[in-house]
mmCIF file of C-alpha atoms in Angstrom:
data_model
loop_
_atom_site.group_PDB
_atom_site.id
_atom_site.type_symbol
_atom_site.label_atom_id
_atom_site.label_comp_id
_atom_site.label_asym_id
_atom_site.label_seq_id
_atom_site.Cartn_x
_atom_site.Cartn_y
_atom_site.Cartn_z
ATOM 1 C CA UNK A 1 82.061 32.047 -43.570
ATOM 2 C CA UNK A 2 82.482 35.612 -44.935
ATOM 3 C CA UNK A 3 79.418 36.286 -42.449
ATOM 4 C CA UNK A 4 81.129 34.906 -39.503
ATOM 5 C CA UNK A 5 84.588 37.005 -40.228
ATOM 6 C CA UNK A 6 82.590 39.930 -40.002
ATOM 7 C CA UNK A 7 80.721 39.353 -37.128
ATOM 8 C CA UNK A 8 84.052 38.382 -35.640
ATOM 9 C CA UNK A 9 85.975 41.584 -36.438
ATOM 10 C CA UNK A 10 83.300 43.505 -35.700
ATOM 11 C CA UNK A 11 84.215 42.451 -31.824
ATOM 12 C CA UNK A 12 87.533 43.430 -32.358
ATOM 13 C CA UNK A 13 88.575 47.003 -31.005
ATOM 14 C CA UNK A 14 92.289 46.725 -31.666
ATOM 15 C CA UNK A 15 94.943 44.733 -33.106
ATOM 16 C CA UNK A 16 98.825 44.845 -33.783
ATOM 17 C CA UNK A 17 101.024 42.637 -35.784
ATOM 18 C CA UNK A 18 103.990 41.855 -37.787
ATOM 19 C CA UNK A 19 103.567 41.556 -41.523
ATOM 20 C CA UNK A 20 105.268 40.786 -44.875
ATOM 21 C CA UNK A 21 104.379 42.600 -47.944
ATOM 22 C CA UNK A 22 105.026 41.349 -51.188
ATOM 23 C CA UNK A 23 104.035 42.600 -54.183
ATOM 24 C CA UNK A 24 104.485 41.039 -57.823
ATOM 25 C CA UNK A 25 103.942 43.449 -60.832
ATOM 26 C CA UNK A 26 101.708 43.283 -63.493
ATOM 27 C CA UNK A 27 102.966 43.789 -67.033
ATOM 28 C CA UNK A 28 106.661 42.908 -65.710
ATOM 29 C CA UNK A 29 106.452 40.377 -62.802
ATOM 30 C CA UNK A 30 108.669 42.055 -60.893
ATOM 31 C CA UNK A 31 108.645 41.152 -57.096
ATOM 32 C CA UNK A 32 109.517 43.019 -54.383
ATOM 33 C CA UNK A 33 108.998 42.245 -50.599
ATOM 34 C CA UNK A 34 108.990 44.675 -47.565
ATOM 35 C CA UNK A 35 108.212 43.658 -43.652
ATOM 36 C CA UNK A 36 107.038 45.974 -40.927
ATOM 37 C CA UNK A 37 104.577 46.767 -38.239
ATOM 38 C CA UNK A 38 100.859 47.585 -37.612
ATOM 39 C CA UNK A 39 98.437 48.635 -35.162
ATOM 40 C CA UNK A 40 95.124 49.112 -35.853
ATOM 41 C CA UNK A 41 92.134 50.662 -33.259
ATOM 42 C CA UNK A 42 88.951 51.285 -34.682
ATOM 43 C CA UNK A 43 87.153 52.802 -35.575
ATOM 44 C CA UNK A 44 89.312 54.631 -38.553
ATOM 45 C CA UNK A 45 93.052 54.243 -36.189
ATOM 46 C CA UNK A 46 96.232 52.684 -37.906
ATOM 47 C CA UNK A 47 99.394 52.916 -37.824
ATOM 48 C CA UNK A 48 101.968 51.064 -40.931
ATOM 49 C CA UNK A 49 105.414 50.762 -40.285
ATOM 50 C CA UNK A 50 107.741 49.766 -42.802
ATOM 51 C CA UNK A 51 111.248 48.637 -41.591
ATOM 52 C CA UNK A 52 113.044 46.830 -44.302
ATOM 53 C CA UNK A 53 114.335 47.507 -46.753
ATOM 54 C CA UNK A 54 112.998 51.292 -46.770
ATOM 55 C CA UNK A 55 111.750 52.959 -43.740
ATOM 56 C CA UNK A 56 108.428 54.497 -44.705
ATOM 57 C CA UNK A 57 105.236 54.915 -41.813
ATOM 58 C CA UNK A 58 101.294 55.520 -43.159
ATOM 59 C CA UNK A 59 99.188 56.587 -40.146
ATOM 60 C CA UNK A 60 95.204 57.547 -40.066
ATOM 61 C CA UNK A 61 94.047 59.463 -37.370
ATOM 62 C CA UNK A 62 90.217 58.739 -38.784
ATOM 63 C CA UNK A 63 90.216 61.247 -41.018
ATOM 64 C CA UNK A 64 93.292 61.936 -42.599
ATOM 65 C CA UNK A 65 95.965 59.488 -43.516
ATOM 66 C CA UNK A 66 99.507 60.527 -43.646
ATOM 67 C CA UNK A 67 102.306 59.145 -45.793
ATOM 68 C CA UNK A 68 105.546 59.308 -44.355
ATOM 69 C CA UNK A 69 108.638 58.846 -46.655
ATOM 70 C CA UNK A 70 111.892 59.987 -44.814
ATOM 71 C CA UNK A 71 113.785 58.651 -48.234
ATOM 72 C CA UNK A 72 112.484 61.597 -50.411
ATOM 73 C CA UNK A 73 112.211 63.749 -46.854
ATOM 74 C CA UNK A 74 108.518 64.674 -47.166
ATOM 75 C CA UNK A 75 105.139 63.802 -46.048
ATOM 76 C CA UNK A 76 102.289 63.487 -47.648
ATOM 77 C CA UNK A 77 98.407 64.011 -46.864
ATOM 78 C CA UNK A 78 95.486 62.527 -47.576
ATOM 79 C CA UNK A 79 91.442 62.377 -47.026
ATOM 80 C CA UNK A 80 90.002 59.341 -45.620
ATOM 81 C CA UNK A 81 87.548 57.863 -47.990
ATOM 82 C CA UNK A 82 83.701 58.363 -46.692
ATOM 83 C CA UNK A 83 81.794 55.218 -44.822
ATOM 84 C CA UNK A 84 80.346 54.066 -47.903
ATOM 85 C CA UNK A 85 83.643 54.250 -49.824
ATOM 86 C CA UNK A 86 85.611 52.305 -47.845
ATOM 87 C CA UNK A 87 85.808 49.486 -49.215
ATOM 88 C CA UNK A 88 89.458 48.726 -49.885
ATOM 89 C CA UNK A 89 91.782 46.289 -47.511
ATOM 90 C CA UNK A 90 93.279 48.330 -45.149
ATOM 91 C CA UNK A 91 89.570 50.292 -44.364
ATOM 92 C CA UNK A 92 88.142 46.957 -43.713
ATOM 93 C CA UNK A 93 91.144 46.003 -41.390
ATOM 94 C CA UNK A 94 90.425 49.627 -39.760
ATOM 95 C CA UNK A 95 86.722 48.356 -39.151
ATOM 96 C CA UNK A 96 85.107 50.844 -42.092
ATOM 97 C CA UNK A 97 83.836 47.933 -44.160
ATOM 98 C CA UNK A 98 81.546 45.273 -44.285
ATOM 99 C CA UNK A 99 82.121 42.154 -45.912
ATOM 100 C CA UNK A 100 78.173 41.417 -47.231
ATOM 101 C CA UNK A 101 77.085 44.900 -47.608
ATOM 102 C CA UNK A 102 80.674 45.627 -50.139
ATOM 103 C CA UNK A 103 81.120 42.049 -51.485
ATOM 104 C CA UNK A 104 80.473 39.172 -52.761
ATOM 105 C CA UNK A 105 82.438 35.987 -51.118
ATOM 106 C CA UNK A 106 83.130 32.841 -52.547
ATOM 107 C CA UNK A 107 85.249 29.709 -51.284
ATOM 108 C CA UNK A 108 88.858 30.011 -53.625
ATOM 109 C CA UNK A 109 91.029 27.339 -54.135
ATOM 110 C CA UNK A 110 94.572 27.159 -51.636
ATOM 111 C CA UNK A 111 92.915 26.168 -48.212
ATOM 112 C CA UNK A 112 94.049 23.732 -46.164
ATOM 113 C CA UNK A 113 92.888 21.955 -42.505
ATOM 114 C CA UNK A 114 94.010 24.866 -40.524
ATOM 115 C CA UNK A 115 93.045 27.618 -43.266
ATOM 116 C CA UNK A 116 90.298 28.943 -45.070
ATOM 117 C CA UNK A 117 90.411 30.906 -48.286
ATOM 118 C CA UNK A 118 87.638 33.456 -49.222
ATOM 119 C CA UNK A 119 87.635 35.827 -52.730
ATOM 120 C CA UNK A 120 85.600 38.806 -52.431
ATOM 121 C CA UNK A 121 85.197 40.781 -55.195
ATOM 122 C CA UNK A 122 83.487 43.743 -54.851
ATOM 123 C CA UNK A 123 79.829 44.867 -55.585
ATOM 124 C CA UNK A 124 81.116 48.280 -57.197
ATOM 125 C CA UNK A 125 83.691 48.728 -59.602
ATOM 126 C CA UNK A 126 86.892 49.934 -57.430
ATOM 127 C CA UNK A 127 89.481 51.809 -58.777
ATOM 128 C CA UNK A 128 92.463 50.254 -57.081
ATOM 129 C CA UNK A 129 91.741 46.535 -57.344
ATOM 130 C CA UNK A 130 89.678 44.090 -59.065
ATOM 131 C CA UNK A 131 89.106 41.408 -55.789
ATOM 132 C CA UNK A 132 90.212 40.485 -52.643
ATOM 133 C CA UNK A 133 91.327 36.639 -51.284
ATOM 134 C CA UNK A 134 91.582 36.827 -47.733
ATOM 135 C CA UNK A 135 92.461 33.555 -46.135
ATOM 136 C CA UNK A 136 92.236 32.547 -42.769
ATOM 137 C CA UNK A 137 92.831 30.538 -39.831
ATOM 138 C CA UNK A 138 90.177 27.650 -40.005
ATOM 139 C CA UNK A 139 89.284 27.459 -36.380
ATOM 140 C CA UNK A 140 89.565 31.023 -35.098
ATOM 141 C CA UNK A 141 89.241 33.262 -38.581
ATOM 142 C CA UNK A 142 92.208 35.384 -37.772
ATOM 143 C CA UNK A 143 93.363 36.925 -41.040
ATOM 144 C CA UNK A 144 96.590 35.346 -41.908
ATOM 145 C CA UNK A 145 97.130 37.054 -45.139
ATOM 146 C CA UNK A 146 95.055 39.659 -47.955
ATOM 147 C CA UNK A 147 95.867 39.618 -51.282
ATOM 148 C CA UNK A 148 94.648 42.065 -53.380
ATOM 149 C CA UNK A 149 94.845 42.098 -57.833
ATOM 150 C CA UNK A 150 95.255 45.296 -59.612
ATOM 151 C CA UNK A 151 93.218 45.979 -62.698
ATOM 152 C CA UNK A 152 97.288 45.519 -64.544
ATOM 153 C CA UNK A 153 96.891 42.125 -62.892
ATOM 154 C CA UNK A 154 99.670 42.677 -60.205
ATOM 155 C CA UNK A 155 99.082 41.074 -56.554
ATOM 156 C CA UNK A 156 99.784 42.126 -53.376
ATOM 157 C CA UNK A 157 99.759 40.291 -50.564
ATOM 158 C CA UNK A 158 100.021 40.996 -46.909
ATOM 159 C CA UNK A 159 100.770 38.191 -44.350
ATOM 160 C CA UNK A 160 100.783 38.623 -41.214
ATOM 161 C CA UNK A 161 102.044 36.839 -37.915
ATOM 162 C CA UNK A 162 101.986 37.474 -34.242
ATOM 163 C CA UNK A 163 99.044 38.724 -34.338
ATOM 164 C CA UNK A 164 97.959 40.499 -31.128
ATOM 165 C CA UNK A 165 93.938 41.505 -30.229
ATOM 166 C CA UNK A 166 92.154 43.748 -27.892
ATOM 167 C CA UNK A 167 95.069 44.702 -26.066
ATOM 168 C CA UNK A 168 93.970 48.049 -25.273
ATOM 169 C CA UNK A 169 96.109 50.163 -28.006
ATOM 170 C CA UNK A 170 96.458 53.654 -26.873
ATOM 171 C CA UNK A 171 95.181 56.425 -29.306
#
């Protein structure tokens, strides 16, 4: 299965879509959920948008990713991790991964008849998160949702709906 996902994004050049973003803290449990936009064109092209409750917008341009946060009025800047770095969620998404060469899948408990579930934890140590569970439609392996645990055992989850492919996304 985790074969098949990636020979299935790899024929994907763009993608947009709706998501929810929860994420439930570690130590504390705390839970907080944000919803928003994306638009992805590979290779190394996104766009985030974060609507509710707090505007915020994370772009990549390939190289650089900026972090917009119009809340504390400033913007910040960062490097895009090299090819054989990029092994975190949103890279993969961006079509700067690959699911056998940077993990190792297994089936996880939570499927259903339309949905697959998949935890891939990765083959290096990464500093941001200790596995991924990425589950999916059953019949057509769109992503419906990543969820990603932080080494203070937190999770965050993205789920996303009207989900929109190889539309032609502008630059």
């Amino acid at each position: 299965l985790a074969l098949q996902l990636q020979k299935r994004y790899q024929g994907i050049r763009d993608f947009s879509a709706d998501f929810i973003h929860t994420y439930r803290g570690g130590a504390f449990r705390n839970q907080t959920t944000e919803r928003g936009t994306v638009a992805i064109k590979k290779p190394g092209l996104m766009r985030w948008v974060y609507t509710d409750p707090e505007k915020k917008e994370f772009v990549s341009d390939g190289r650089r990713i900026y972090s917009y946060l119009p809340r504390d009025r400033q913007v910040l800047v960062a490097a895009v991790p090299a090819d054989d770095s990029a092994s975190t969620p949103a890279l993969f998404l961006a079509g700067r991964g690959d699911i056998a060469r940077d993990f190792a899948a297994a089936y996880e408990d939570g499927g259903s008849a339309d949905s697959a579930v998949l935890k891939l934890t990765p083959r290096r140590p990464e500093p941001e998160y200790d596995y991924l569970v990425v589950t999916l439609n059953a019949r057509t392996l769109q992503i419906l949702a990543l969820t990603t645990r932080d080494r203070q055992g937190g999770d965050s989850t993205l789920r996303f709906s009207n989900l929109r492919e190889n539309r032609g996304l502008p630059d």
